[in-house]
Amino acid sequence: MINTRLELGYGDSYGSDTSRDICGVYDTTTNPGYIFWVPQACNGSNVQRRVTATGLPFYENFYAGGTNSVRGFEDNTLGPRSEMTGAYPKGQPLGGSVKTVGSIEAYFPKLFDSPSARLSAFVDFGNVFNGTDEFKVNDLRVSTGVALLWRAPVGPISISYAIPLRKEDGDEIERLQFTFGGQF
C-alpha cells in the first residue's frame, strides 16, 4: 500500500504593521546597568525605543521538521532562524508564513506475521519560508528512511530512521525518532 501526503500552508497578517513605543527604565538596585523595557508612556528621563510588528506572531507561524513533517530533522527546526546568540548558537527557529511539506510512504504489512506491526519506507520533503517571495524549490529539504509502526498495548508507537538527502549547513539532524500515539 502506498500513502502520499502533501501539506501546503499560507498565513499572513491581514492588517497593517503595528508600531508602539516602549520605554527603558534603568535598574539601579538589583541589576545595575540593566534596562527593563516596558510599554508605557515615555518621559524625558527614560530611554525610548520604537518597535514595529509585521506579519503573524511567532506562535501563529508554520514550523517543519520532525516525525510529523520531514523525518530526519529535529522537530520544528526547518525554515527561518533568528540571529545567533549564546543560548542559540545556530539561531532560534522562527517559523514562517509559507509551509510546504510532503511524503511518499510505502507500507509493507506482510513482513511481520502480526496484524499489530508493519514496516514502511518513505521519502519526506519540505521546508518553511518567510513569505511566498522567498519560496525556492532548491531550499526544500529531503530525507528517506524506514519506519516501524506497532500497535502496542499502551497505544501506537512509531520508530523511524531517516537519512537526509538534501540538507544545508546548520540543519539540526535527528536520524532516529520515536512517536507515541497518532495514526496507525
GROMACS .gro file of C-alpha atoms in nm:
model
  184
    1MET     CA    1   0.000   0.000   0.000
    2ILE     CA    2   0.130   0.350  -0.085
    3ASN     CA    3   0.038   0.661   0.111
    4THR     CA    4   0.102   1.013  -0.019
    5ARG     CA    5   0.066   1.333   0.178
    6LEU     CA    6   0.103   1.698   0.082
    7GLU     CA    7   0.058   1.996   0.313
    8LEU     CA    8   0.058   2.350   0.179
    9GLY     CA    9   0.006   2.631   0.424
   10TYR     CA   10  -0.009   3.007   0.390
   11GLY     CA   11  -0.077   3.258   0.662
   12ASP     CA   12  -0.008   3.627   0.683
   13SER     CA   13  -0.130   3.924   0.876
   14TYR     CA   14  -0.436   4.087   0.731
   15GLY     CA   15  -0.383   4.432   0.874
   16SER     CA   16  -0.115   4.693   0.851
   17ASP     CA   17   0.203   4.698   1.056
   18THR     CA   18   0.160   4.796   1.420
   19SER     CA   19   0.410   5.024   1.590
   20ARG     CA   20   0.437   5.130   1.951
   21ASP     CA   21   0.684   5.298   2.180
   22ILE     CA   22   0.842   5.112   2.466
   23CYS     CA   23   1.049   5.273   2.735
   24GLY     CA   24   1.359   5.155   2.907
   25VAL     CA   25   1.387   5.207   3.276
   26TYR     CA   26   1.736   5.176   3.425
   27ASP     CA   27   1.758   4.937   3.719
   28THR     CA   28   1.976   5.097   3.984
   29THR     CA   29   1.911   4.845   4.261
   30THR     CA   30   1.915   4.470   4.179
   31ASN     CA   31   2.084   4.471   3.834
   32PRO     CA   32   2.277   4.797   3.791
   33GLY     CA   33   2.318   4.889   3.427
   34TYR     CA   34   2.028   4.667   3.316
   35ILE     CA   35   1.738   4.821   3.125
   36PHE     CA   36   1.383   4.692   3.172
   37TRP     CA   37   1.171   4.751   2.861
   38VAL     CA   38   0.807   4.823   2.940
   39PRO     CA   39   0.516   4.950   2.730
   40GLN     CA   40   0.429   5.279   2.893
   41ALA     CA   41   0.420   5.650   2.828
   42CYS     CA   42   0.779   5.767   2.798
   43ASN     CA   43   0.900   6.081   2.968
   44GLY     CA   44   1.225   6.263   2.903
   45SER     CA   45   1.425   6.062   3.157
   46ASN     CA   46   1.353   5.721   3.002
   47VAL     CA   47   1.525   5.556   2.708
   48GLN     CA   48   1.277   5.521   2.424
   49ARG     CA   49   1.257   5.256   2.150
   50ARG     CA   50   1.001   5.216   1.874
   51VAL     CA   51   0.910   4.858   1.781
   52THR     CA   52   0.709   4.751   1.479
   53ALA     CA   53   0.523   4.421   1.448
   54THR     CA   54   0.488   4.284   1.097
   55GLY     CA   55   0.327   3.958   0.992
   56LEU     CA   56   0.194   3.700   1.233
   57PRO     CA   57   0.322   3.648   1.588
   58PHE     CA   58   0.576   3.362   1.615
   59TYR     CA   59   0.324   3.125   1.776
   60GLU     CA   60   0.098   3.152   1.470
   61ASN     CA   61   0.377   3.067   1.223
   62PHE     CA   62   0.418   2.734   1.047
   63TYR     CA   63   0.702   2.503   1.153
   64ALA     CA   64   0.851   2.195   0.985
   65GLY     CA   65   1.091   1.917   1.070
   66GLY     CA   66   1.036   1.610   1.284
   67THR     CA   67   0.824   1.297   1.293
   68ASN     CA   68   0.506   1.458   1.160
   69SER     CA   69   0.658   1.652   0.871
   70VAL     CA   70   1.017   1.594   0.750
   71ARG     CA   71   1.169   1.300   0.937
   72GLY     CA   72   1.545   1.305   0.984
   73PHE     CA   73   1.540   1.667   1.100
   74GLU     CA   74   1.472   1.778   1.458
   75ASP     CA   75   1.119   1.893   1.541
   76ASN     CA   76   1.031   2.245   1.420
   77THR     CA   77   1.386   2.337   1.316
   78LEU     CA   78   1.349   2.394   0.941
   79GLY     CA   79   1.299   2.741   0.798
   80PRO     CA   80   1.389   3.095   0.905
   81ARG     CA   81   1.602   3.145   1.216
   82SER     CA   82   1.692   3.432   1.445
   83GLU     CA   83   2.040   3.570   1.475
   84MET     CA   84   2.290   3.350   1.658
   85THR     CA   85   2.314   3.408   2.034
   86GLY     CA   86   2.485   3.235   2.324
   87ALA     CA   87   2.167   3.041   2.405
   88TYR     CA   88   2.103   2.955   2.038
   89PRO     CA   89   2.437   2.911   1.856
   90LYS     CA   90   2.252   2.814   1.534
   91GLY     CA   91   1.979   3.073   1.584
   92GLN     CA   92   1.631   3.006   1.719
   93PRO     CA   93   1.369   2.867   1.474
   94LEU     CA   94   1.117   3.141   1.398
   95GLY     CA   95   0.879   2.957   1.168
   96GLY     CA   96   0.732   3.118   0.859
   97SER     CA   97   0.415   3.212   0.677
   98VAL     CA   98   0.452   2.951   0.397
   99LYS     CA   99   0.479   2.577   0.461
  100THR     CA  100   0.537   2.307   0.200
  101VAL     CA  101   0.565   1.950   0.331
  102GLY     CA  102   0.504   1.617   0.162
  103SER     CA  103   0.568   1.246   0.190
  104ILE     CA  104   0.550   0.928  -0.013
  105GLU     CA  105   0.538   0.616   0.204
  106ALA     CA  106   0.511   0.250   0.104
  107TYR     CA  107   0.375   0.014   0.373
  108PHE     CA  108   0.479  -0.350   0.388
  109PRO     CA  109   0.219  -0.509   0.619
  110LYS     CA  110   0.315  -0.870   0.547
  111LEU     CA  111   0.680  -0.851   0.657
  112PHE     CA  112   0.569  -0.938   1.010
  113ASP     CA  113   0.322  -1.216   1.085
  114SER     CA  114   0.124  -0.982   1.307
  115PRO     CA  115  -0.172  -0.750   1.247
  116SER     CA  116  -0.028  -0.508   1.503
  117ALA     CA  117   0.305  -0.430   1.331
  118ARG     CA  118   0.408  -0.307   0.989
  119LEU     CA  119   0.717  -0.167   0.821
  120SER     CA  120   0.733   0.122   0.576
  121ALA     CA  121   0.985   0.301   0.354
  122PHE     CA  122   0.941   0.674   0.297
  123VAL     CA  123   1.067   0.987   0.127
  124ASP     CA  124   0.979   1.314   0.303
  125PHE     CA  125   1.034   1.668   0.174
  126GLY     CA  126   0.953   2.019   0.285
  127ASN     CA  127   1.052   2.347   0.442
  128VAL     CA  128   0.906   2.668   0.582
  129PHE     CA  129   0.957   3.009   0.422
  130ASN     CA  130   0.920   3.367   0.537
  131GLY     CA  131   0.683   3.451   0.252
  132THR     CA  132   0.580   3.348  -0.098
  133ASP     CA  133   0.860   3.558  -0.247
  134GLU     CA  134   1.121   3.353  -0.060
  135PHE     CA  135   0.993   3.010  -0.171
  136LYS     CA  136   1.257   2.822  -0.372
  137VAL     CA  137   1.232   2.456  -0.470
  138ASN     CA  138   1.608   2.420  -0.416
  139ASP     CA  139   1.558   2.510  -0.047
  140LEU     CA  140   1.330   2.211   0.018
  141ARG     CA  141   1.488   1.952   0.248
  142VAL     CA  142   1.457   1.584   0.154
  143SER     CA  143   1.504   1.270   0.361
  144THR     CA  144   1.447   0.899   0.316
  145GLY     CA  145   1.426   0.612   0.558
  146VAL     CA  146   1.231   0.329   0.715
  147ALA     CA  147   0.971   0.325   0.989
  148LEU     CA  148   0.832   0.054   1.214
  149LEU     CA  149   0.474   0.106   1.332
  150TRP     CA  150   0.349  -0.104   1.619
  151ARG     CA  151   0.006  -0.108   1.778
  152ALA     CA  152   0.129  -0.160   2.135
  153PRO     CA  153  -0.100  -0.224   2.433
  154VAL     CA  154  -0.030   0.134   2.551
  155GLY     CA  155  -0.110   0.285   2.209
  156PRO     CA  156   0.051   0.320   1.865
  157ILE     CA  157   0.430   0.356   1.859
  158SER     CA  158   0.633   0.460   1.556
  159ILE     CA  159   1.011   0.432   1.530
  160SER     CA  160   1.172   0.583   1.221
  161TYR     CA  161   1.528   0.604   1.095
  162ALA     CA  162   1.586   0.871   0.830
  163ILE     CA  163   1.884   0.990   0.630
  164PRO     CA  164   1.868   1.348   0.500
  165LEU     CA  165   1.936   1.352   0.125
  166ARG     CA  166   1.921   1.728   0.084
  167LYS     CA  167   2.032   1.936   0.381
  168GLU     CA  168   2.213   2.262   0.449
  169ASP     CA  169   2.488   2.358   0.691
  170GLY     CA  170   2.328   2.439   1.024
  171ASP     CA  171   2.034   2.199   0.983
  172GLU     CA  172   1.967   2.003   1.300
  173ILE     CA  173   1.971   1.633   1.212
  174GLU     CA  174   1.795   1.365   1.416
  175ARG     CA  175   1.807   1.031   1.237
  176LEU     CA  176   1.635   0.808   1.493
  177GLN     CA  177   1.294   0.933   1.605
  178PHE     CA  178   1.013   0.791   1.822
  179THR     CA  179   0.645   0.880   1.831
  180PHE     CA  180   0.384   0.762   2.079
  181GLY     CA  181   0.021   0.787   1.975
  182GLY     CA  182  -0.113   0.903   1.639
  183GLN     CA  183  -0.236   0.719   1.332
  184PHE     CA  184  -0.181   0.353   1.258
   0.00000   0.00000   0.00000
